[in-house]
XYZ file of C-alpha atoms in Angstrom:
525
model
C -44.928 -51.803 -48.528
C -41.402 -50.281 -48.809
C -38.414 -52.315 -47.663
C -37.674 -52.061 -43.936
C -34.250 -50.501 -44.553
C -35.803 -47.717 -46.642
C -38.326 -47.000 -43.875
C -35.632 -46.686 -41.220
C -33.560 -44.469 -43.506
C -36.527 -42.133 -43.876
C -37.029 -41.966 -40.110
C -33.352 -41.200 -39.518
C -33.248 -38.616 -42.313
C -36.385 -36.918 -41.003
C -35.002 -36.890 -37.456
C -31.725 -35.394 -38.634
C -33.501 -32.713 -40.682
C -35.773 -31.798 -37.773
C -32.791 -31.681 -35.401
C -30.833 -29.452 -37.771
C -33.834 -27.168 -38.264
C -34.389 -27.014 -34.507
C -30.722 -26.192 -33.894
C -30.741 -23.464 -36.581
C -33.845 -21.929 -35.005
C -32.273 -22.144 -31.529
C -28.995 -20.619 -32.680
C -30.766 -17.858 -34.580
C -32.631 -16.952 -31.388
C -29.247 -16.623 -29.664
C -27.995 -14.332 -32.426
C -31.177 -12.304 -32.123
C -30.621 -11.902 -28.361
C -27.508 -9.819 -29.148
C -29.208 -8.001 -32.035
C -27.054 -9.882 -34.565
C -24.010 -7.844 -33.534
C -20.826 -9.141 -35.253
C -18.285 -10.902 -33.094
C -17.051 -14.327 -32.014
C -18.828 -17.541 -33.003
C -17.159 -20.218 -30.894
C -17.862 -23.686 -29.510
C -17.756 -22.707 -25.841
C -18.259 -19.417 -24.076
C -14.907 -18.044 -22.834
C -16.415 -17.699 -19.349
C -17.527 -21.335 -18.955
C -15.415 -24.106 -17.441
C -14.969 -25.655 -20.903
C -13.887 -22.376 -22.435
C -11.462 -21.565 -19.638
C -9.939 -25.048 -19.360
C -9.320 -25.814 -23.040
C -6.301 -24.392 -24.928
C -6.536 -21.073 -26.757
C -7.590 -21.668 -30.395
C -9.660 -19.866 -33.012
C -12.696 -21.937 -32.008
C -12.051 -21.585 -28.263
C -10.667 -18.167 -27.288
C -11.088 -18.873 -23.565
C -10.104 -16.203 -21.052
C -6.617 -15.744 -22.504
C -7.691 -14.182 -25.776
C -7.986 -10.709 -24.257
C -4.211 -10.700 -23.702
C -2.853 -12.734 -26.598
C -5.192 -11.208 -29.197
C -5.139 -7.705 -27.733
C -3.627 -6.168 -30.892
C -6.149 -7.678 -33.308
C -9.245 -8.068 -31.149
C -12.488 -6.211 -31.789
C -12.047 -6.788 -35.510
C -8.648 -5.109 -35.639
C -9.848 -2.425 -33.260
C -12.563 -1.268 -35.597
C -15.427 -2.054 -33.210
C -16.127 -0.791 -29.693
C -18.305 -3.814 -28.964
C -18.591 -7.376 -30.206
C -20.900 -10.235 -29.352
C -20.007 -13.774 -28.327
C -22.512 -16.447 -29.374
C -21.333 -19.994 -28.538
C -22.413 -22.927 -30.707
C -22.570 -25.307 -27.746
C -22.122 -24.132 -24.148
C -22.654 -20.767 -22.500
C -25.005 -17.812 -22.814
C -24.524 -15.162 -25.519
C -23.105 -11.860 -24.272
C -21.421 -8.618 -25.261
C -17.730 -7.763 -24.911
C -16.513 -4.183 -24.921
C -12.923 -3.002 -25.173
C -13.923 0.668 -25.318
C -13.214 3.134 -22.509
C -16.051 5.303 -23.822
C -18.592 2.486 -23.452
C -17.074 1.314 -20.162
C -17.584 4.706 -18.543
C -21.199 4.858 -19.714
C -21.854 1.611 -17.868
C -19.737 1.934 -14.721
C -20.437 5.605 -14.018
C -24.152 4.780 -14.026
C -23.891 1.724 -11.787
C -26.831 2.816 -9.626
C -28.762 4.774 -12.250
C -29.123 1.808 -14.592
C -30.704 -1.364 -13.245
C -27.804 -3.806 -13.379
C -25.819 -6.032 -11.054
C -22.690 -8.124 -10.872
C -23.477 -11.726 -11.881
C -22.809 -14.144 -9.030
C -21.525 -16.821 -11.410
C -18.563 -14.672 -12.485
C -17.563 -13.828 -8.930
C -17.624 -17.412 -7.732
C -13.957 -17.420 -6.673
C -14.685 -14.576 -4.263
C -17.944 -16.147 -3.076
C -16.363 -19.353 -1.820
C -16.444 -17.989 1.737
C -19.424 -15.653 1.616
C -20.800 -12.400 0.217
C -18.394 -9.482 0.273
C -17.938 -5.927 -0.923
C -16.723 -6.971 -4.370
C -19.538 -9.434 -5.147
C -22.468 -7.777 -3.350
C -25.198 -5.861 -5.196
C -27.728 -3.154 -4.373
C -28.506 -2.489 -0.732
C -26.167 -5.265 0.392
C -23.270 -3.536 -1.359
C -24.187 -0.187 0.215
C -24.224 -1.820 3.661
C -20.788 -3.392 3.127
C -19.323 -0.163 1.737
C -20.706 1.934 4.603
C -19.169 -0.385 7.189
C -15.780 -0.735 5.469
C -15.184 2.771 4.152
C -13.918 4.245 7.473
C -11.136 1.628 7.569
C -9.489 3.328 4.573
C -8.506 6.534 6.349
C -5.455 8.786 6.595
C -4.492 6.907 9.758
C -4.572 3.637 7.813
C -2.493 5.075 4.989
C 0.188 6.295 7.398
C 0.260 2.798 8.903
C 0.666 1.283 5.402
C 3.736 3.456 4.787
C 5.272 2.703 8.185
C 4.705 -1.050 7.992
C 5.963 -1.288 4.402
C 9.142 0.537 5.421
C 9.557 -1.713 8.464
C 9.084 -4.824 6.339
C 11.639 -3.582 3.805
C 14.216 -3.372 6.595
C 13.223 -6.844 7.801
C 13.587 -8.118 4.226
C 17.093 -6.652 3.855
C 18.182 -8.240 7.127
C 16.464 -11.622 6.790
C 17.446 -12.184 3.140
C 21.076 -11.178 3.723
C 20.942 -8.201 1.362
C 22.862 -5.925 3.725
C 26.112 -7.833 3.130
C 25.737 -8.135 -0.655
C 26.547 -5.816 -3.544
C 24.947 -7.890 -6.303
C 21.787 -9.990 -6.131
C 20.142 -12.129 -8.799
C 16.602 -13.482 -8.843
C 15.208 -15.975 -11.331
C 11.743 -15.229 -9.909
C 11.687 -11.828 -8.220
C 7.885 -12.046 -7.887
C 8.414 -13.851 -4.588
C 9.598 -10.658 -2.871
C 6.636 -8.349 -3.666
C 4.257 -11.274 -3.125
C 5.472 -11.798 0.434
C 5.755 -8.080 1.133
C 2.199 -7.342 -0.006
C 0.826 -10.279 1.951
C 2.515 -9.157 5.171
C 1.456 -5.516 4.699
C -2.185 -6.557 4.329
C -1.838 -8.903 7.309
C -0.449 -6.122 9.515
C -2.487 -3.139 8.349
C -5.674 -4.951 7.457
C -5.839 -7.599 10.163
C -3.369 -6.606 12.907
C -1.538 -9.923 12.398
C 2.128 -9.102 12.924
C 3.937 -11.913 11.155
C 7.681 -11.145 10.811
C 9.451 -11.460 7.459
C 11.878 -14.010 8.863
C 9.207 -16.400 10.154
C 10.172 -19.999 9.380
C 8.248 -21.710 6.614
C 5.615 -23.968 8.104
C 5.264 -27.629 7.201
C 2.068 -27.741 5.088
C 1.335 -31.268 6.318
C 1.319 -30.096 9.937
C -2.267 -30.186 11.251
C -1.435 -27.180 13.434
C -0.499 -24.951 10.493
C -1.061 -21.264 11.344
C -3.960 -19.315 9.892
C -1.601 -17.332 7.655
C 0.023 -20.444 6.194
C -3.336 -22.145 5.687
C -4.586 -19.035 3.885
C -1.612 -19.199 1.493
C -2.268 -22.863 0.696
C -5.971 -22.203 0.123
C -5.220 -19.259 -2.173
C -2.993 -21.433 -4.352
C -5.805 -23.980 -4.761
C -8.725 -21.627 -5.483
C -8.981 -22.619 -9.149
C -9.037 -26.334 -8.310
C -11.722 -25.717 -5.696
C -13.822 -23.837 -8.228
C -13.546 -26.330 -11.071
C -13.749 -29.685 -9.282
C -17.005 -31.151 -7.921
C -17.022 -32.037 -4.222
C -17.122 -35.776 -4.930
C -13.703 -35.488 -6.597
C -12.125 -34.921 -3.187
C -13.209 -38.418 -2.138
C -11.144 -40.011 -4.906
C -7.892 -41.764 -3.884
C -5.762 -38.767 -4.909
C -3.475 -37.475 -2.157
C -3.168 -33.938 -3.532
C -6.957 -33.507 -3.562
C -7.236 -34.846 -0.016
C -4.591 -32.299 1.008
C -6.496 -29.419 -0.613
C -9.779 -30.523 0.948
C -8.249 -30.804 4.411
C -6.807 -27.286 4.222
C -10.115 -25.769 3.090
C -11.933 -27.473 5.945
C -9.200 -26.424 8.351
C -9.445 -22.825 7.172
C -13.185 -22.750 7.813
C -12.601 -23.774 11.428
C -9.649 -21.402 11.856
C -11.491 -18.436 10.338
C -14.463 -18.890 12.662
C -12.120 -19.142 15.645
C -10.174 -16.075 14.454
C -13.360 -14.003 14.177
C -14.684 -15.067 17.584
C -11.304 -14.506 19.251
C -11.043 -10.979 17.816
C -14.648 -10.336 18.878
C -13.767 -11.262 22.473
C -10.664 -9.047 22.371
C -12.671 -6.079 21.098
C -15.354 -6.584 23.749
C -12.718 -6.639 26.516
C -10.975 -3.546 25.125
C -14.307 -1.715 24.968
C -15.095 -2.557 28.605
C -11.615 -1.476 29.698
C -11.912 1.791 27.798
C -8.874 0.959 25.700
C -7.942 2.470 22.341
C -10.263 1.315 19.586
C -8.559 -0.715 16.852
C -8.698 0.820 13.382
C -7.620 -2.109 11.202
C -9.993 -3.469 8.568
C -10.539 -6.831 10.237
C -11.471 -5.244 13.571
C -14.044 -3.130 11.776
C -15.427 -6.247 10.100
C -15.670 -8.104 13.395
C -17.074 -5.045 15.152
C -19.881 -5.039 12.585
C -20.734 -8.683 13.307
C -24.513 -9.013 13.528
C -25.833 -12.545 13.245
C -29.086 -11.284 11.705
C -27.097 -9.073 9.293
C -29.784 -6.377 9.198
C -27.447 -3.530 10.017
C -24.057 -5.186 10.338
C -22.463 -8.255 8.772
C -23.191 -11.943 9.203
C -20.411 -14.357 10.151
C -20.167 -15.529 6.522
C -19.953 -11.935 5.296
C -17.172 -11.159 7.775
C -15.256 -14.215 6.570
C -16.066 -13.475 2.909
C -14.667 -9.955 3.173
C -11.626 -11.206 5.080
C -10.791 -13.729 2.359
C -11.387 -11.199 -0.426
C -9.254 -8.412 1.003
C -6.466 -10.744 2.074
C -6.052 -12.289 -1.366
C -7.525 -9.974 -3.983
C -5.812 -7.086 -2.174
C -2.296 -8.406 -1.818
C -2.089 -10.266 -5.144
C -3.114 -7.217 -7.162
C -0.424 -5.006 -5.657
C 2.265 -7.688 -5.748
C 1.834 -8.458 -9.456
C 1.968 -4.787 -10.436
C 5.067 -4.127 -8.309
C 6.935 -7.018 -9.956
C 6.022 -5.883 -13.467
C 6.830 -2.232 -12.700
C 10.347 -3.152 -11.606
C 10.754 -5.237 -14.757
C 9.799 -2.236 -16.895
C 12.201 0.011 -14.959
C 14.946 -2.542 -15.602
C 14.125 -2.646 -19.325
C 13.944 1.176 -19.470
C 16.840 2.481 -17.314
C 16.097 6.078 -18.329
C 12.682 5.840 -16.630
C 14.317 4.239 -13.590
C 16.805 7.090 -13.253
C 13.973 9.637 -13.399
C 12.331 7.786 -10.524
C 15.588 7.622 -8.539
C 16.240 11.363 -9.028
C 12.701 12.141 -7.903
C 13.038 9.921 -4.821
C 16.393 11.461 -3.825
C 15.054 14.993 -4.256
C 12.039 14.421 -2.040
C 13.049 11.813 0.561
C 16.185 12.297 2.706
C 18.623 9.400 2.443
C 18.449 8.573 6.148
C 14.659 8.758 6.542
C 11.605 6.723 5.656
C 9.042 8.354 3.359
C 5.980 10.111 4.746
C 2.537 10.531 3.243
C 3.471 14.044 2.115
C 6.759 12.809 0.610
C 5.039 10.146 -1.467
C 2.579 12.695 -2.855
C 5.557 14.296 -4.638
C 6.620 11.097 -6.451
C 4.597 11.828 -9.573
C 6.884 9.999 -12.004
C 7.244 6.934 -9.785
C 3.468 6.743 -9.399
C 3.098 7.160 -13.162
C 5.367 4.122 -13.671
C 3.133 2.061 -11.374
C -0.065 3.242 -13.078
C 1.319 2.684 -16.582
C 2.237 -0.873 -15.616
C -1.279 -1.409 -14.294
C -2.636 -0.115 -17.602
C -0.645 -2.720 -19.498
C -1.431 -5.501 -17.000
C -4.776 -4.682 -15.355
C -5.052 -6.930 -12.307
C -8.756 -7.512 -12.851
C -9.029 -8.656 -16.472
C -12.807 -8.431 -16.728
C -15.686 -6.568 -15.112
C -19.179 -7.895 -15.714
C -22.732 -6.609 -15.424
C -26.108 -8.260 -15.892
C -28.353 -5.636 -17.490
C -31.798 -5.673 -15.852
C -33.536 -3.148 -18.108
C -33.378 -2.089 -21.752
C -30.557 0.441 -22.178
C -28.603 2.146 -24.936
C -24.933 3.103 -25.209
C -23.140 5.395 -27.612
C -20.296 3.818 -29.592
C -17.633 5.538 -31.691
C -16.435 2.606 -33.808
C -17.039 1.418 -36.514
C -19.128 4.627 -36.596
C -20.822 6.891 -34.104
C -24.211 5.407 -33.329
C -26.548 4.311 -30.549
C -26.523 0.605 -29.705
C -29.450 -1.019 -27.915
C -28.655 -3.543 -25.182
C -31.792 -5.491 -24.273
C -32.880 -6.430 -20.760
C -31.352 -9.729 -19.663
C -28.059 -9.145 -21.498
C -24.635 -9.776 -20.020
C -21.963 -7.152 -20.732
C -18.324 -8.003 -20.059
C -15.805 -5.184 -19.902
C -12.435 -6.385 -21.187
C -10.002 -4.378 -19.062
C -7.003 -5.430 -21.163
C -8.816 -4.343 -24.312
C -9.994 -1.075 -22.764
C -6.482 -0.085 -21.723
C -4.808 -1.191 -24.957
C -7.203 0.743 -27.184
C -4.977 2.698 -29.608
C -7.746 5.283 -30.101
C -7.360 6.281 -26.434
C -3.789 5.191 -25.633
C -1.508 5.831 -28.641
C 1.170 3.139 -28.993
C -0.523 1.012 -26.318
C 2.304 -1.551 -26.227
C 4.833 1.129 -25.295
C 5.719 1.687 -21.636
C 5.163 5.437 -21.392
C 4.683 6.706 -17.818
C 4.433 10.320 -18.974
C 0.938 9.669 -20.300
C -0.204 9.751 -16.649
C 1.416 13.051 -15.639
C -1.308 15.246 -14.180
C -3.938 12.503 -14.356
C -6.627 12.410 -11.670
C -7.761 9.328 -9.777
C -10.835 9.246 -12.011
C -8.594 8.888 -15.071
C -7.009 5.735 -13.636
C -9.782 3.401 -14.747
C -7.653 0.290 -14.215
C -9.054 0.460 -10.666
C -12.584 0.571 -12.063
C -14.797 3.627 -12.369
C -17.867 5.065 -10.746
C -19.216 4.279 -7.274
C -17.845 0.720 -7.339
C -14.239 1.654 -8.121
C -11.654 -0.190 -6.023
C -11.824 0.866 -2.365
C -8.192 -0.162 -1.843
C -6.689 1.961 -4.625
C -4.741 4.342 -2.380
C -3.669 1.536 -0.034
C -2.088 -0.236 -3.013
C -0.437 2.881 -4.430
C 1.126 3.939 -1.128
C 2.451 0.459 -0.430
C 4.068 0.313 -3.876
C 5.502 3.840 -3.683
C 7.011 3.171 -0.262
C 8.648 -0.037 -1.470
C 9.931 1.572 -4.678
C 11.319 4.618 -2.854
C 13.356 2.446 -0.481
C 14.423 -0.223 -2.971
C 15.419 2.148 -5.791
C 17.257 4.443 -3.382
C 19.460 1.514 -2.345
C 19.604 -0.663 -5.460
C 19.870 -0.352 -9.216
C 17.413 -2.743 -10.857
C 18.529 -4.439 -14.066
C 17.374 -7.231 -16.351
C 18.747 -10.726 -15.779
C 19.665 -11.805 -19.288
C 20.133 -15.301 -20.620
C 23.338 -15.996 -22.628
C 23.500 -13.809 -25.775
C 20.095 -12.277 -24.992
C 19.326 -8.599 -25.689
C 17.053 -6.314 -23.679
C 14.457 -6.496 -26.440
C 14.549 -10.289 -26.342
C 14.254 -10.201 -22.539
C 11.185 -8.001 -22.859
C 9.638 -10.420 -25.345
C 10.470 -13.475 -23.233
C 9.349 -12.089 -19.881
C 6.717 -9.430 -20.445
C 4.631 -11.333 -22.994
C 3.990 -14.224 -20.600
C 1.102 -12.905 -18.547
C -1.875 -14.756 -17.129
C -4.150 -15.105 -14.126
C -1.961 -15.911 -11.124
C -4.217 -16.783 -8.231
C -6.989 -14.180 -8.277
C -5.215 -11.459 -10.272
C -3.596 -10.944 -13.687
C 0.118 -10.303 -14.031
C 3.502 -11.247 -15.482
C 4.177 -14.886 -14.656
C 7.843 -14.628 -13.691
C 10.232 -11.670 -13.510
C 14.003 -12.418 -13.447
C 15.953 -9.416 -12.130
C 19.403 -8.338 -10.998
C 20.002 -5.819 -8.192
C 23.253 -3.872 -7.801
C 24.001 -1.854 -4.674
C 24.088 1.891 -5.338
C 27.112 3.843 -4.142
């Protein structure tokens, strides 16, 4: 009989060998699921909580790699697609940074059996299904009900309200008596502007620019202020389990109370608007055209033809936050680029002065002539796409044509997840020469279909024109009155400013953008 120690050693050794063999077999099956495509072999999937929460390293790229590794990703841009196969947590999937592959997928959104995975839209599902997260017939129902809200009448209202808010801004912030203004964090201005434009045009909530800041601890905080607080805490709400809010941590109690308060306020807001619409209908009054009124008008508790209460609230939350944050981030970054590149700013100013009289607000027809100014906005959105990823679960075997490393057909098996890296797509040097260069002229003459930063195919962003008109109105008024310049630190050059400011980009709330833009405004003669 062998010594007891030897026996136990054999058991342990056998167990270890079997475990290693089992793991190798398991991991090989994961590699096989992506057809052994080269790519990232990491500890955690970038789209899991672990991957997103841990710092960016070679073994944990997280969600930030698409920006910080944009120049060297996809094997130094020699592959249109790569695979991600985690060693520990998360399902294997495909990444693509190719516009060619992206169009094959998105333009066939209803020809190929695929859908948006619920798990990757969880931030927008916190309040209910909505146009962005819905699939199939549900998406068609949402789109049919919401599409009429984005009309010429709405776009005219966007221009008028943006112009009105600009005047309120100038008065309330004391700009009218100043010749020079400095901002360590200019982002605050477009953020507030975009929020108020969506509130007025989307929800008929006429909050003035000069409204006093509410006390967040006040139990009677307004719906608008509660919405702001909730938006700032979306990531915490997503990552933390519900039991965490019962811990003796004041900040978590505060977040929990505001989320619960918002649920009550949103239900009351919907029911109150429903009553108002019913009364207006009985009185034969003018029908409201704003987005929220259309949502409430479609309220159908069985949700067979219209929308359920949760869907009304889900769409309200999505459009209020995804809508205003996207536009705000791009406006801030566009002004930063125009400050860094004064020659592009002067082209925009000349164009604005030629097409919009100095004593008048812009009209829809006027803004259609601002081709260079729009190109500046679109080029900024190319560099900083507000939605960093688009995702699709593939529900049938499909193939796509790739161009790199060579032209060939790639099979994507049923059950695969494909993630479209919007930063990678729009920094592809094969499509956008010198992708790091701010070059608005690359968009001269481009059609809406060319502007794939808003998505492509039937599910492209429904609010694209809303966003563009809001930005163009703001730019036309601001640049007509003020010269925008960089706010330099001591002994700093413009190139150093660009490196310091424009490289620091990340997810801010629900959209991607430059974290902080310091600017200087000088009154034009």
